[in-house]
Amino acid sequence: MKSNRIFILSLLGALSGISVHAAAPAPKLNVLFIVADDLRTSLGCYGDPQVKSPNIDRLAAKGVRFDRAYCQYPVCNSSRTSFLTGLRPDTTRIYGNDVPFRTLHPEVVTLPQLFKSSGYFSASLGKIIHAGVDQTGRRVPHQDARSFDDCRSGAATALGKTGEGRNLTGGLLKWCSWLAAEGADEDQPDGQSAAEAVKLIEAHHHQPFFVAVGFHKPHDPFNAPKKYFDQYPLENIQLAQEPHDRSAELPMALPNAQGFAAFTDRERKEFRRAYFAGISFTDAQVGKLLDTLDRLKLWDNTVVVMMGDHGYHLGEHGWWNKVTVFELCARTPLIVWAPGLNGMGRPANGLVEFVDIFSTVAELCGLPSPAKQDGATFRALLADPALPGKSAAYTQVRRGEKMGRSVRTDRWRYTEWDEGRDGIELYDHTTDAFEYFNLASQPQHAATLKTLAAQLRSAPRATR
C-alpha cells in the first residue's frame, strides 16, 4: 500500500513536471517595423517595370505581399496616427500635419508603447511618429517617450547637401526640388537611420525588441545619393498616359493645382526620376536591415512589417502629390513576414486596412490590444492569403471644413464630397484601374450607387 502511494506520488510529480514544462511561455517575437514616407506601389514586386527595388522584392517573396492594402487618410500625420493607434481618423480627429497626436490624445497607447510596456526594448530611427507644431507654436520632433526607449533622427552632412539638382517650379513650391547628392548613403538621414538600426538590433537581439525604422524617402525634397539617380537615365523615364476621353475632374477631387500644369515633359520626367531614385535609395537601406536579420539568424523569431504611410500621384490625374482618395493615394505597399505561418511566400488579394495593423502585430506577438480599437486583425490572411479579407476599405480626406469619404470594395470605388453635396464619384476597377471614368451620372449604375452610399454611411466611425 505504501509502495503504491509512493508510486502514485512519483507519477504525479513527473506529470506535474511535464505540465509545468508544457505551460512555459514561448519566447517573445521581435518586431522590425519599417515605414517609407510617401511610398506608393511603384515597386518591382508590385509589377512596376521601371523601378529597381530588389531588397523589398525579396522580402515580398519571403513574406505576404498585400496587393490591396489601404490607408485611412492620405497625409503623413493622419495616417501614422491611425495605424500606430489602431484608431480611425474620425476617432483621433487628426486631419492634417499640424497637430501632434499627443496634443489631443495624451492617454492613447501606441503600438510601440504596447511593446515597451510589455518588456520590449523599443526604438525609433528616423520618422515614425510625425513631427508637428503644438498649440504654443513650438515644433514637436519625431519623439514620444511613452512609446520609445530610444528615438533618433539624423541630418544630411555638408557633402550630402552638395550635388546637381534644381527646383522644378522655379521656387514657387519650395518642396518640389531634387538633388543627386554627393557622398555615400550615410551622408543622408536615411542612411544614418539604417546604420543606427543595425547597431541597435545587434546590441539588443538577445532580448525582445521593437525597432521601428522610418525612411524619409521617397518623400520630398527628392534628395538621394547620385548613384541612385544614375540607375534611371532620364530618356528612359516613362510618363503617365491618360485617356483623351476621360471624365472631367470634380473640383473637390484634387487640391489646388499648385502650378503643376506648367510642367514640361522634361520636368515631369525629372520628378518621376527623382522619386524613383528615392525608392531605390530606401530599398538599399531596407536591404541592410534584412541582411542583419540574415547574419544574426533572427528570421525565426522576428515579425517584419514593411509599408508606406500612403500613396502618391506621379502625374496621374494631372497631380504630383498626395492628399487624394484616388486609388493611387489610398492604396500603398504592405508586406508582412510572420514566422511559423503557412501563408509566407504567397500574395494576398483580400482587402485590408492600415487601421488593422496594430491588432494584427499585437496578436502575432501574443500581446493584448487596448479595449477600444477600430481595426480588426488580419492574421488569418497571413496563415491563408487566399481568404477574401474585408468587404470594404475606407479612406477620407478633408478640403477646408468639408470631408471627402471613399469606400473601396472588391470591384468599386465610391466617393462622396461633403456627403454628396459637392459631387459623387464611382469607378469600376474591372475596367478602370486608374479611375479615369466617373460612372456616377450613368442611370444604369443607380442601384450600385444606392448600395455603396449605404455602405459608406455604415462605415465605422469614432469609438471614443
Tab-separated table of C-alpha atoms in Angstrom:
chain	number	residue	atom	x	y	z
A	1	MET	CA	0.000	0.000	0.000
A	2	LYS	CA	2.747	2.335	0.967
A	3	SER	CA	4.695	1.455	-2.157
A	4	ASN	CA	1.598	2.196	-4.288
A	5	ARG	CA	1.225	5.588	-2.634
A	6	ILE	CA	4.879	6.367	-3.322
A	7	PHE	CA	4.462	5.301	-6.942
A	8	ILE	CA	1.375	7.484	-7.394
A	9	LEU	CA	3.063	10.466	-5.802
A	10	SER	CA	6.099	9.954	-8.031
A	11	LEU	CA	3.860	9.725	-11.072
A	12	LEU	CA	2.003	12.894	-10.121
A	13	GLY	CA	5.293	14.674	-9.615
A	14	ALA	CA	6.504	13.582	-13.027
A	15	LEU	CA	3.247	14.660	-14.637
A	16	SER	CA	3.438	17.936	-12.782
A	17	GLY	CA	6.896	18.470	-14.173
A	18	ILE	CA	5.667	17.749	-17.684
A	19	SER	CA	2.740	20.109	-17.201
A	20	VAL	CA	4.954	22.915	-15.968
A	21	HIS	CA	7.306	22.405	-18.905
A	22	ALA	CA	4.421	22.440	-21.437
A	23	ALA	CA	2.995	25.631	-19.979
A	24	ALA	CA	6.286	27.515	-20.185
A	25	PRO	CA	5.776	30.710	-22.207
A	26	ALA	CA	7.135	30.730	-25.746
A	27	PRO	CA	9.989	33.146	-26.459
A	28	LYS	CA	8.753	36.606	-27.369
A	29	LEU	CA	8.834	37.555	-31.032
A	30	ASN	CA	10.799	40.645	-32.039
A	31	VAL	CA	9.321	43.257	-34.369
A	32	LEU	CA	11.105	45.135	-37.155
A	33	PHE	CA	8.663	47.823	-38.296
A	34	ILE	CA	9.671	49.696	-41.477
A	35	VAL	CA	7.776	52.703	-42.864
A	36	ALA	CA	8.727	54.553	-46.057
A	37	ASP	CA	7.345	58.078	-46.386
A	38	ASP	CA	5.027	58.748	-49.375
A	39	LEU	CA	5.740	55.320	-50.886
A	40	ARG	CA	3.239	54.188	-53.494
A	41	THR	CA	3.175	50.744	-55.119
A	42	SER	CA	5.951	51.633	-57.590
A	43	LEU	CA	7.990	48.553	-56.732
A	44	GLY	CA	9.150	45.580	-58.737
A	45	CYS	CA	7.169	43.190	-56.551
A	46	TYR	CA	4.002	45.165	-57.321
A	47	GLY	CA	4.623	44.946	-61.052
A	48	ASP	CA	6.279	48.278	-61.794
A	49	PRO	CA	8.696	47.701	-64.714
A	50	GLN	CA	10.691	50.915	-64.202
A	51	VAL	CA	11.604	50.815	-60.512
A	52	LYS	CA	14.552	48.864	-59.100
A	53	SER	CA	13.676	47.515	-55.638
A	54	PRO	CA	15.461	44.160	-55.225
A	55	ASN	CA	15.521	44.144	-51.426
A	56	ILE	CA	11.854	44.958	-50.858
A	57	ASP	CA	11.105	42.453	-53.623
A	58	ARG	CA	12.945	39.685	-51.755
A	59	LEU	CA	11.032	40.484	-48.574
A	60	ALA	CA	7.786	40.289	-50.576
A	61	ALA	CA	8.834	36.889	-51.932
A	62	LYS	CA	9.568	35.662	-48.396
A	63	GLY	CA	6.517	37.066	-46.612
A	64	VAL	CA	2.986	38.038	-47.647
A	65	ARG	CA	2.582	40.903	-50.112
A	66	PHE	CA	-0.806	42.551	-49.647
A	67	ASP	CA	-1.983	43.705	-53.052
A	68	ARG	CA	-4.927	45.724	-51.762
A	69	ALA	CA	-3.945	47.464	-48.541
A	70	TYR	CA	-5.445	50.892	-47.869
A	71	CYS	CA	-4.550	53.803	-45.621
A	72	GLN	CA	-7.299	55.665	-43.796
A	73	TYR	CA	-6.089	59.198	-44.570
A	74	PRO	CA	-3.595	60.162	-47.330
A	75	VAL	CA	-1.492	62.562	-45.235
A	76	CYS	CA	1.532	61.576	-43.145
A	77	ASN	CA	0.480	62.586	-39.634
A	78	SER	CA	-3.124	61.466	-40.002
A	79	SER	CA	-2.209	58.093	-41.491
A	80	ARG	CA	0.578	57.377	-38.999
A	81	THR	CA	-1.569	58.367	-36.046
A	82	SER	CA	-4.248	55.980	-37.294
A	83	PHE	CA	-2.102	52.886	-37.843
A	84	LEU	CA	0.067	53.489	-34.768
A	85	THR	CA	-3.013	53.685	-32.531
A	86	GLY	CA	-5.416	51.340	-34.352
A	87	LEU	CA	-7.956	54.175	-34.466
A	88	ARG	CA	-9.652	55.793	-37.447
A	89	PRO	CA	-9.178	59.497	-38.244
A	90	ASP	CA	-12.678	60.328	-37.033
A	91	THR	CA	-11.671	58.828	-33.693
A	92	THR	CA	-8.301	60.579	-33.439
A	93	ARG	CA	-9.561	63.826	-35.053
A	94	ILE	CA	-6.123	64.214	-36.632
A	95	TYR	CA	-6.869	65.541	-40.118
A	96	GLY	CA	-3.575	67.164	-41.059
A	97	ASN	CA	0.131	67.500	-40.344
A	98	ASP	CA	-0.001	70.458	-37.984
A	99	VAL	CA	-1.290	68.922	-34.722
A	100	PRO	CA	0.899	66.352	-32.889
A	101	PHE	CA	-1.334	63.459	-31.889
A	102	ARG	CA	-0.295	63.632	-28.218
A	103	THR	CA	-1.793	67.140	-28.052
A	104	LEU	CA	-5.240	65.593	-28.423
A	105	HIS	CA	-4.519	62.124	-27.059
A	106	PRO	CA	-2.028	62.079	-24.191
A	107	GLU	CA	-3.549	58.823	-22.911
A	108	VAL	CA	-3.714	56.757	-26.118
A	109	VAL	CA	-1.485	53.668	-26.262
A	110	THR	CA	0.557	53.410	-29.460
A	111	LEU	CA	1.759	50.153	-30.978
A	112	PRO	CA	5.400	50.641	-29.893
A	113	GLN	CA	4.175	51.776	-26.465
A	114	LEU	CA	2.316	48.486	-26.079
A	115	PHE	CA	5.551	46.612	-26.722
A	116	LYS	CA	7.618	48.872	-24.479
A	117	SER	CA	5.175	48.368	-21.605
A	118	SER	CA	5.409	44.602	-22.190
A	119	GLY	CA	9.145	44.498	-21.517
A	120	TYR	CA	10.447	45.050	-25.032
A	121	PHE	CA	13.286	47.376	-25.933
A	122	SER	CA	11.539	49.938	-28.146
A	123	ALA	CA	13.326	52.279	-30.555
A	124	SER	CA	12.505	54.701	-33.358
A	125	LEU	CA	15.033	55.616	-36.050
A	126	GLY	CA	14.075	58.360	-38.486
A	127	LYS	CA	10.410	59.256	-38.973
A	128	ILE	CA	7.832	57.012	-37.340
A	129	ILE	CA	5.678	59.411	-35.325
A	130	HIS	CA	5.117	62.587	-37.309
A	131	ALA	CA	6.677	65.834	-36.173
A	132	GLY	CA	4.406	68.833	-35.793
A	133	VAL	CA	3.717	72.135	-34.065
A	134	ASP	CA	1.952	72.214	-30.720
A	135	GLN	CA	-0.615	74.755	-29.549
A	136	THR	CA	2.102	77.181	-28.441
A	137	GLY	CA	3.764	77.157	-31.867
A	138	ARG	CA	6.687	75.031	-30.665
A	139	ARG	CA	7.899	72.378	-33.102
A	140	VAL	CA	7.499	68.861	-31.729
A	141	PRO	CA	10.096	66.356	-33.065
A	142	HIS	CA	9.645	62.706	-34.084
A	143	GLN	CA	9.709	61.568	-30.464
A	144	ASP	CA	7.417	60.074	-27.862
A	145	ALA	CA	8.921	58.973	-24.560
A	146	ARG	CA	5.862	56.825	-23.810
A	147	SER	CA	6.495	54.806	-26.969
A	148	PHE	CA	10.278	54.557	-27.246
A	149	ASP	CA	13.299	53.878	-25.073
A	150	ASP	CA	15.478	55.347	-27.825
A	151	CYS	CA	14.406	57.822	-30.511
A	152	ARG	CA	16.766	59.364	-33.085
A	153	SER	CA	16.662	61.160	-36.410
A	154	GLY	CA	19.713	62.176	-38.433
A	155	ALA	CA	20.605	65.121	-40.669
A	156	ALA	CA	22.379	65.348	-44.008
A	157	THR	CA	26.081	66.148	-43.900
A	158	ALA	CA	27.565	69.063	-45.818
A	159	LEU	CA	28.649	66.629	-48.536
A	160	GLY	CA	25.150	65.150	-48.628
A	161	LYS	CA	23.741	68.600	-49.376
A	162	THR	CA	26.028	69.083	-52.364
A	163	GLY	CA	25.370	67.946	-55.911
A	164	GLU	CA	23.405	68.513	-59.096
A	165	GLY	CA	19.751	69.450	-58.748
A	166	ARG	CA	17.097	72.129	-59.085
A	167	ASN	CA	13.653	73.280	-58.061
A	168	LEU	CA	11.135	72.115	-60.641
A	169	THR	CA	8.799	75.083	-60.142
A	170	GLY	CA	11.329	77.909	-60.238
A	171	GLY	CA	10.943	78.273	-56.473
A	172	LEU	CA	7.147	78.536	-56.456
A	173	LEU	CA	6.946	75.336	-54.394
A	174	LYS	CA	9.963	75.095	-52.118
A	175	TRP	CA	9.452	71.368	-51.532
A	176	CYS	CA	9.405	70.481	-55.232
A	177	SER	CA	13.135	70.007	-55.806
A	178	TRP	CA	15.605	67.216	-56.406
A	179	LEU	CA	19.276	66.697	-55.631
A	180	ALA	CA	21.588	63.988	-56.936
A	181	ALA	CA	23.801	64.312	-53.884
A	182	GLU	CA	27.495	63.725	-53.470
A	183	GLY	CA	28.673	61.373	-50.768
A	184	ALA	CA	27.575	57.969	-49.563
A	185	ASP	CA	24.330	56.658	-48.087
A	186	GLU	CA	25.308	57.715	-44.579
A	187	ASP	CA	25.639	61.326	-45.690
A	188	GLN	CA	21.822	61.267	-45.817
A	189	PRO	CA	19.446	60.892	-42.829
A	190	ASP	CA	18.013	57.619	-44.139
A	191	GLY	CA	21.447	56.057	-44.475
A	192	GLN	CA	22.176	57.103	-40.904
A	193	SER	CA	18.885	55.608	-39.697
A	194	ALA	CA	19.671	52.273	-41.331
A	195	ALA	CA	23.169	52.196	-39.818
A	196	GLU	CA	21.878	53.024	-36.339
A	197	ALA	CA	19.087	50.464	-36.636
A	198	VAL	CA	21.630	47.771	-37.474
A	199	LYS	CA	23.624	48.705	-34.375
A	200	LEU	CA	20.556	48.614	-32.147
A	201	ILE	CA	19.472	45.207	-33.449
A	202	GLU	CA	22.989	43.900	-32.883
A	203	ALA	CA	23.028	45.280	-29.349
A	204	HIS	CA	19.540	44.140	-28.319
A	205	HIS	CA	18.849	40.940	-30.238
A	206	HIS	CA	19.326	38.832	-27.098
A	207	GLN	CA	16.227	40.474	-25.596
A	208	PRO	CA	12.863	41.107	-27.273
A	209	PHE	CA	12.898	44.303	-29.331
A	210	PHE	CA	10.523	46.534	-31.280
A	211	VAL	CA	12.684	48.519	-33.667
A	212	ALA	CA	10.837	50.962	-35.915
A	213	VAL	CA	12.728	52.496	-38.831
A	214	GLY	CA	11.118	55.377	-40.697
A	215	PHE	CA	12.731	56.274	-44.016
A	216	HIS	CA	12.024	59.790	-45.290
A	217	LYS	CA	12.396	58.881	-48.938
A	218	PRO	CA	10.837	58.932	-51.445
A	219	HIS	CA	9.212	61.957	-49.719
A	220	ASP	CA	10.212	65.415	-50.986
A	221	PRO	CA	12.617	67.114	-51.266
A	222	PHE	CA	13.749	64.403	-53.647
A	223	ASN	CA	17.340	64.105	-52.461
A	224	ALA	CA	19.336	60.882	-52.702
A	225	PRO	CA	22.931	59.894	-53.435
A	226	LYS	CA	23.781	60.331	-57.106
A	227	LYS	CA	24.310	56.610	-57.703
A	228	TYR	CA	20.577	56.032	-57.306
A	229	PHE	CA	19.735	58.711	-59.873
A	230	ASP	CA	22.224	57.052	-62.227
A	231	GLN	CA	20.031	53.933	-62.242
A	232	TYR	CA	17.356	55.919	-64.096
A	233	PRO	CA	18.548	57.634	-67.312
A	234	LEU	CA	16.164	60.495	-67.996
A	235	GLU	CA	15.472	59.346	-71.538
A	236	ASN	CA	14.151	56.015	-70.216
A	237	ILE	CA	11.574	57.509	-67.857
A	238	GLN	CA	8.010	56.839	-68.975
A	239	LEU	CA	5.261	59.314	-68.186
A	240	ALA	CA	1.692	58.551	-67.181
A	241	GLN	CA	-0.583	58.216	-70.204
A	242	GLU	CA	-4.116	59.445	-69.595
A	243	PRO	CA	-7.056	58.626	-71.903
A	244	HIS	CA	-8.186	61.565	-74.018
A	245	ASP	CA	-11.856	60.839	-73.277
A	246	ARG	CA	-11.507	60.643	-69.505
A	247	SER	CA	-14.125	62.220	-67.236
A	248	ALA	CA	-13.690	65.781	-66.082
A	249	GLU	CA	-12.222	66.021	-62.584
A	250	LEU	CA	-14.582	67.065	-59.805
A	251	PRO	CA	-13.422	70.336	-58.217
A	252	MET	CA	-13.044	68.689	-54.793
A	253	ALA	CA	-11.205	65.603	-56.064
A	254	LEU	CA	-7.832	67.364	-56.162
A	255	PRO	CA	-6.372	70.179	-54.064
A	256	ASN	CA	-5.334	73.379	-55.843
A	257	ALA	CA	-3.199	72.665	-58.917
A	258	GLN	CA	-0.142	74.401	-57.387
A	259	GLY	CA	1.457	75.186	-60.754
A	260	PHE	CA	1.820	71.568	-61.928
A	261	ALA	CA	0.081	72.439	-65.203
A	262	ALA	CA	3.170	74.454	-66.136
A	263	PHE	CA	5.408	71.359	-66.063
A	264	THR	CA	7.161	70.483	-69.290
A	265	ASP	CA	7.779	66.848	-70.194
A	266	ARG	CA	11.358	67.268	-69.016
A	267	GLU	CA	10.206	68.421	-65.599
A	268	ARG	CA	7.717	65.580	-65.409
A	269	LYS	CA	10.474	63.100	-66.184
A	270	GLU	CA	12.841	64.711	-63.666
A	271	PHE	CA	10.144	64.480	-60.978
A	272	ARG	CA	9.494	60.790	-61.634
A	273	ARG	CA	13.199	60.033	-61.906
A	274	ALA	CA	13.912	61.686	-58.559
A	275	TYR	CA	11.020	59.854	-56.883
A	276	PHE	CA	12.247	56.528	-58.263
A	277	ALA	CA	15.801	57.294	-57.108
A	278	GLY	CA	14.391	57.852	-53.617
A	279	ILE	CA	12.679	54.457	-53.730
A	280	SER	CA	15.885	52.700	-54.756
A	281	PHE	CA	17.798	54.543	-52.034
A	282	THR	CA	15.259	53.414	-49.445
A	283	ASP	CA	15.337	49.900	-50.878
A	284	ALA	CA	19.098	49.729	-50.321
A	285	GLN	CA	18.620	50.725	-46.666
A	286	VAL	CA	15.929	48.066	-46.243
A	287	GLY	CA	18.450	45.580	-47.621
A	288	LYS	CA	20.876	46.425	-44.809
A	289	LEU	CA	18.200	45.603	-42.239
A	290	LEU	CA	17.285	42.323	-43.934
A	291	ASP	CA	20.974	41.383	-44.149
A	292	THR	CA	21.221	41.938	-40.401
A	293	LEU	CA	18.385	39.505	-39.769
A	294	ASP	CA	20.197	37.018	-42.022
A	295	ARG	CA	23.527	37.445	-40.261
A	296	LEU	CA	22.111	37.205	-36.740
A	297	LYS	CA	19.691	34.402	-37.702
A	298	LEU	CA	16.660	36.330	-36.434
A	299	TRP	CA	14.042	35.415	-39.030
A	300	ASP	CA	12.557	32.627	-36.914
A	301	ASN	CA	11.742	34.956	-34.038
A	302	THR	CA	11.119	38.324	-35.725
A	303	VAL	CA	7.955	39.759	-37.260
A	304	VAL	CA	8.775	42.163	-40.108
A	305	VAL	CA	6.376	44.821	-41.409
A	306	MET	CA	7.302	46.914	-44.464
A	307	MET	CA	4.875	49.606	-45.606
A	308	GLY	CA	4.341	53.094	-46.968
A	309	ASP	CA	2.238	55.537	-44.972
A	310	HIS	CA	0.052	56.387	-48.007
A	311	GLY	CA	0.309	56.510	-51.771
A	312	TYR	CA	1.240	59.252	-54.220
A	313	HIS	CA	0.470	60.633	-57.681
A	314	LEU	CA	3.192	60.976	-60.305
A	315	GLY	CA	1.231	62.878	-62.933
A	316	GLU	CA	-1.875	60.730	-62.966
A	317	HIS	CA	-4.968	62.957	-62.945
A	318	GLY	CA	-2.527	65.824	-63.571
A	319	TRP	CA	-1.446	65.664	-59.927
A	320	TRP	CA	2.034	65.375	-58.399
A	321	ASN	CA	1.472	64.859	-54.694
A	322	LYS	CA	-0.709	63.044	-52.154
A	323	VAL	CA	-3.925	64.223	-50.374
A	324	THR	CA	-6.449	62.482	-52.640
A	325	VAL	CA	-8.714	59.473	-52.176
A	326	PHE	CA	-7.986	58.051	-55.594
A	327	GLU	CA	-6.594	54.505	-55.625
A	328	LEU	CA	-3.065	55.815	-56.179
A	329	CYS	CA	-3.138	57.629	-52.836
A	330	ALA	CA	-5.335	55.336	-50.778
A	331	ARG	CA	-3.522	52.124	-51.738
A	332	THR	CA	0.063	51.596	-50.664
A	333	PRO	CA	2.543	48.739	-50.153
A	334	LEU	CA	2.216	46.401	-47.191
A	335	ILE	CA	4.452	43.357	-46.760
A	336	VAL	CA	4.453	41.202	-43.620
A	337	TRP	CA	6.748	38.367	-42.564
A	338	ALA	CA	5.288	36.302	-39.713
A	339	PRO	CA	7.418	33.307	-38.688
A	340	GLY	CA	5.630	29.991	-38.496
A	341	LEU	CA	2.525	30.892	-40.505
A	342	ASN	CA	1.696	28.899	-43.614
A	343	GLY	CA	0.959	31.826	-45.908
A	344	MET	CA	4.522	33.046	-46.161
A	345	GLY	CA	5.728	33.403	-49.741
A	346	ARG	CA	2.243	33.947	-51.193
A	347	PRO	CA	0.466	37.229	-52.136
A	348	ALA	CA	-2.856	38.234	-50.592
A	349	ASN	CA	-5.507	39.918	-52.726
A	350	GLY	CA	-8.067	40.464	-49.960
A	351	LEU	CA	-8.841	43.984	-48.788
A	352	VAL	CA	-7.081	45.108	-45.597
A	353	GLU	CA	-6.821	48.494	-43.892
A	354	PHE	CA	-3.879	50.094	-42.156
A	355	VAL	CA	-6.005	50.583	-39.053
A	356	ASP	CA	-5.815	46.765	-38.763
A	357	ILE	CA	-2.026	46.677	-38.399
A	358	PHE	CA	-1.999	47.400	-34.643
A	359	SER	CA	-4.212	44.477	-33.637
A	360	THR	CA	-2.516	42.158	-36.145
A	361	VAL	CA	1.041	42.762	-34.914
A	362	ALA	CA	-0.092	42.604	-31.298
A	363	GLU	CA	-1.828	39.269	-31.901
A	364	LEU	CA	1.166	37.831	-33.745
A	365	CYS	CA	3.294	38.587	-30.691
A	366	GLY	CA	0.736	37.436	-28.117
A	367	LEU	CA	0.052	40.896	-26.680
A	368	PRO	CA	-3.432	42.188	-25.827
A	369	SER	CA	-4.668	45.167	-27.844
A	370	PRO	CA	-6.304	48.069	-25.991
A	371	ALA	CA	-10.021	47.604	-25.423
A	372	LYS	CA	-11.049	50.321	-27.866
A	373	GLN	CA	-9.712	49.566	-31.330
A	374	ASP	CA	-11.202	50.450	-34.695
A	375	GLY	CA	-9.198	47.827	-36.583
A	376	ALA	CA	-9.512	44.068	-36.875
A	377	THR	CA	-6.682	41.577	-37.086
A	378	PHE	CA	-5.794	40.120	-40.493
A	379	ARG	CA	-3.687	37.293	-39.041
A	380	ALA	CA	-5.916	34.806	-40.847
A	381	LEU	CA	-4.693	36.135	-44.207
A	382	LEU	CA	-1.109	35.589	-43.112
A	383	ALA	CA	-1.976	31.952	-42.497
A	384	ASP	CA	-4.023	31.653	-45.701
A	385	PRO	CA	-3.610	34.536	-48.184
A	386	ALA	CA	-6.385	33.098	-50.379
A	387	LEU	CA	-9.025	34.239	-47.849
A	388	PRO	CA	-11.236	37.118	-49.019
A	389	GLY	CA	-10.287	39.824	-46.499
A	390	LYS	CA	-12.615	42.708	-45.659
A	391	SER	CA	-15.744	43.617	-47.593
A	392	ALA	CA	-14.653	47.259	-47.781
A	393	ALA	CA	-11.821	49.680	-47.000
A	394	TYR	CA	-12.414	53.320	-46.077
A	395	THR	CA	-10.295	56.390	-46.791
A	396	GLN	CA	-11.114	60.029	-46.149
A	397	VAL	CA	-9.587	63.464	-46.679
A	398	ARG	CA	-10.631	66.965	-45.743
A	399	ARG	CA	-10.897	70.011	-48.024
A	400	GLY	CA	-11.146	73.010	-45.734
A	401	GLU	CA	-14.053	72.239	-43.422
A	402	LYS	CA	-15.609	69.702	-45.801
A	403	MET	CA	-14.865	65.999	-45.801
A	404	GLY	CA	-14.477	63.599	-48.680
A	405	ARG	CA	-15.187	59.957	-47.846
A	406	SER	CA	-14.409	56.986	-50.045
A	407	VAL	CA	-15.193	53.280	-49.857
A	408	ARG	CA	-13.279	50.643	-51.835
A	409	THR	CA	-14.950	47.280	-52.371
A	410	ASP	CA	-13.761	44.321	-54.384
A	411	ARG	CA	-14.989	45.947	-57.603
A	412	TRP	CA	-15.850	49.577	-56.942
A	413	ARG	CA	-14.569	52.828	-55.527
A	414	TYR	CA	-17.341	55.165	-54.406
A	415	THR	CA	-16.590	58.675	-53.106
A	416	GLU	CA	-18.788	61.441	-51.707
A	417	TRP	CA	-17.635	65.018	-51.200
A	418	ASP	CA	-19.426	66.763	-48.328
A	419	GLU	CA	-21.939	63.890	-48.185
A	420	GLY	CA	-22.554	64.204	-51.914
A	421	ARG	CA	-23.385	67.909	-51.953
A	422	ASP	CA	-20.101	68.664	-53.738
A	423	GLY	CA	-20.127	65.650	-56.004
A	424	ILE	CA	-20.057	61.862	-56.220
A	425	GLU	CA	-17.570	59.562	-57.922
A	426	LEU	CA	-17.954	55.928	-58.969
A	427	TYR	CA	-15.182	53.879	-60.585
A	428	ASP	CA	-15.300	50.296	-61.825
A	429	HIS	CA	-11.965	48.604	-61.138
A	430	THR	CA	-12.660	45.739	-63.508
A	431	THR	CA	-12.132	48.153	-66.416
A	432	ASP	CA	-10.650	51.340	-64.934
A	433	ALA	CA	-7.733	50.712	-62.560
A	434	PHE	CA	-6.612	54.363	-62.596
A	435	GLU	CA	-10.120	55.744	-62.029
A	436	TYR	CA	-10.386	57.963	-65.085
A	437	PHE	CA	-14.052	57.303	-65.896
A	438	ASN	CA	-16.576	58.535	-63.341
A	439	LEU	CA	-19.776	56.471	-63.765
A	440	ALA	CA	-21.821	58.216	-61.066
A	441	SER	CA	-24.102	60.036	-63.519
A	442	GLN	CA	-24.969	56.961	-65.598
A	443	PRO	CA	-28.527	55.684	-64.939
A	444	GLN	CA	-27.579	52.010	-65.283
A	445	HIS	CA	-25.476	52.298	-62.111
A	446	ALA	CA	-28.243	53.759	-59.929
A	447	ALA	CA	-28.645	50.555	-57.899
A	448	THR	CA	-24.875	50.296	-57.360
A	449	LEU	CA	-24.757	53.919	-56.199
A	450	LYS	CA	-27.524	53.272	-53.695
A	451	THR	CA	-25.817	50.176	-52.308
A	452	LEU	CA	-22.422	51.849	-51.994
A	453	ALA	CA	-23.873	55.016	-50.478
A	454	ALA	CA	-25.448	52.889	-47.757
A	455	GLN	CA	-22.164	51.048	-47.257
A	456	LEU	CA	-20.279	54.342	-46.959
A	457	ARG	CA	-22.739	55.625	-44.361
A	458	SER	CA	-22.422	52.421	-42.368
A	459	ALA	CA	-18.629	52.864	-42.198
A	460	PRO	CA	-17.080	52.515	-38.745
A	461	ARG	CA	-16.834	55.943	-37.143
A	462	ALA	CA	-15.453	57.265	-33.868
A	463	THR	CA	-15.271	54.801	-30.982
A	464	ARG	CA	-14.093	57.155	-28.259
